[in-house]
Amino acid sequence: MKIIAHRGASFFLPENTLLSIGNALDRGVGMVEIDVRQSRDGEIVVFHDATLDRTTNGTGMVKDKTLLELKKLYAGHGETIPTLNEVLKLVKSKLGKVSKFKDQPSIIIEIKEPGIEKEVLDIIKQEDMVKKVIVASFYHHVSSNLKLMEEKLKTGIIFIAQPIHPEKMALDARAEYMLPFHDYLSEKMVETAHEHDMMIYTGVVDTLVDMKFVLKMGVDGMVTNRLLGGKSTYK
């Protein structure tokens, strides 16, 4: 089971910052998860909330600020809000030469707002990372839109539910990955996903009890804030 660092090493360091993401990779995880939004001037930045208040010294909506305005904000531990370009460059520098990660996706990019698919994909291509990322979203049409633009891109759907046919949702979205919240996980869901050659990453798993549960369910990966350990996988 792959360990995926949620917004980097976010239990220990400011979430979605270069410091947090780099620290998670240094701890030995094989994958990180980040969130992206668009600034007022069209730049793609790595940030979870729609508003700035919780994790920076700023206030207001991310979409209402230019990149320059966002870069002036304090995100903790001397960090600023990074761009997607900056994060992808960091991930490449950390994992690019590690042979065991050479042919595997190393980052999940969650699109927090629909309509920015092309801009995100353009950056992924600029950084030559099409085969190294998974792009996921609660907005499942984001996945199908991206597939129309780039068939080689891996995509995933996120959901907080236990659908009757989760595999149908993924197939409709042309997604290879399902990312359900672990509270709604079932053995049948995992078995059905695997029968359709799909993978299941679940989260957010932050206790040993929950980790044992998702291991028992047979998921392919778990997203966590704190159970980063020193290895990229658990068996």
JSON list of C-alpha atoms in Angstrom, two decimals, residues 8 108 166:
[
{"chain": "A", "resi": 8, "resn": "GLY", "atom": "CA", "xyz": [2.90, 17.38, 2.03]},
{"chain": "A", "resi": 108, "resn": "ILE", "atom": "CA", "xyz": [-1.72, 13.80, -7.02]},
{"chain": "A", "resi": 166, "resn": "PRO", "atom": "CA", "xyz": [-18.65, 3.47, -8.06]}
]
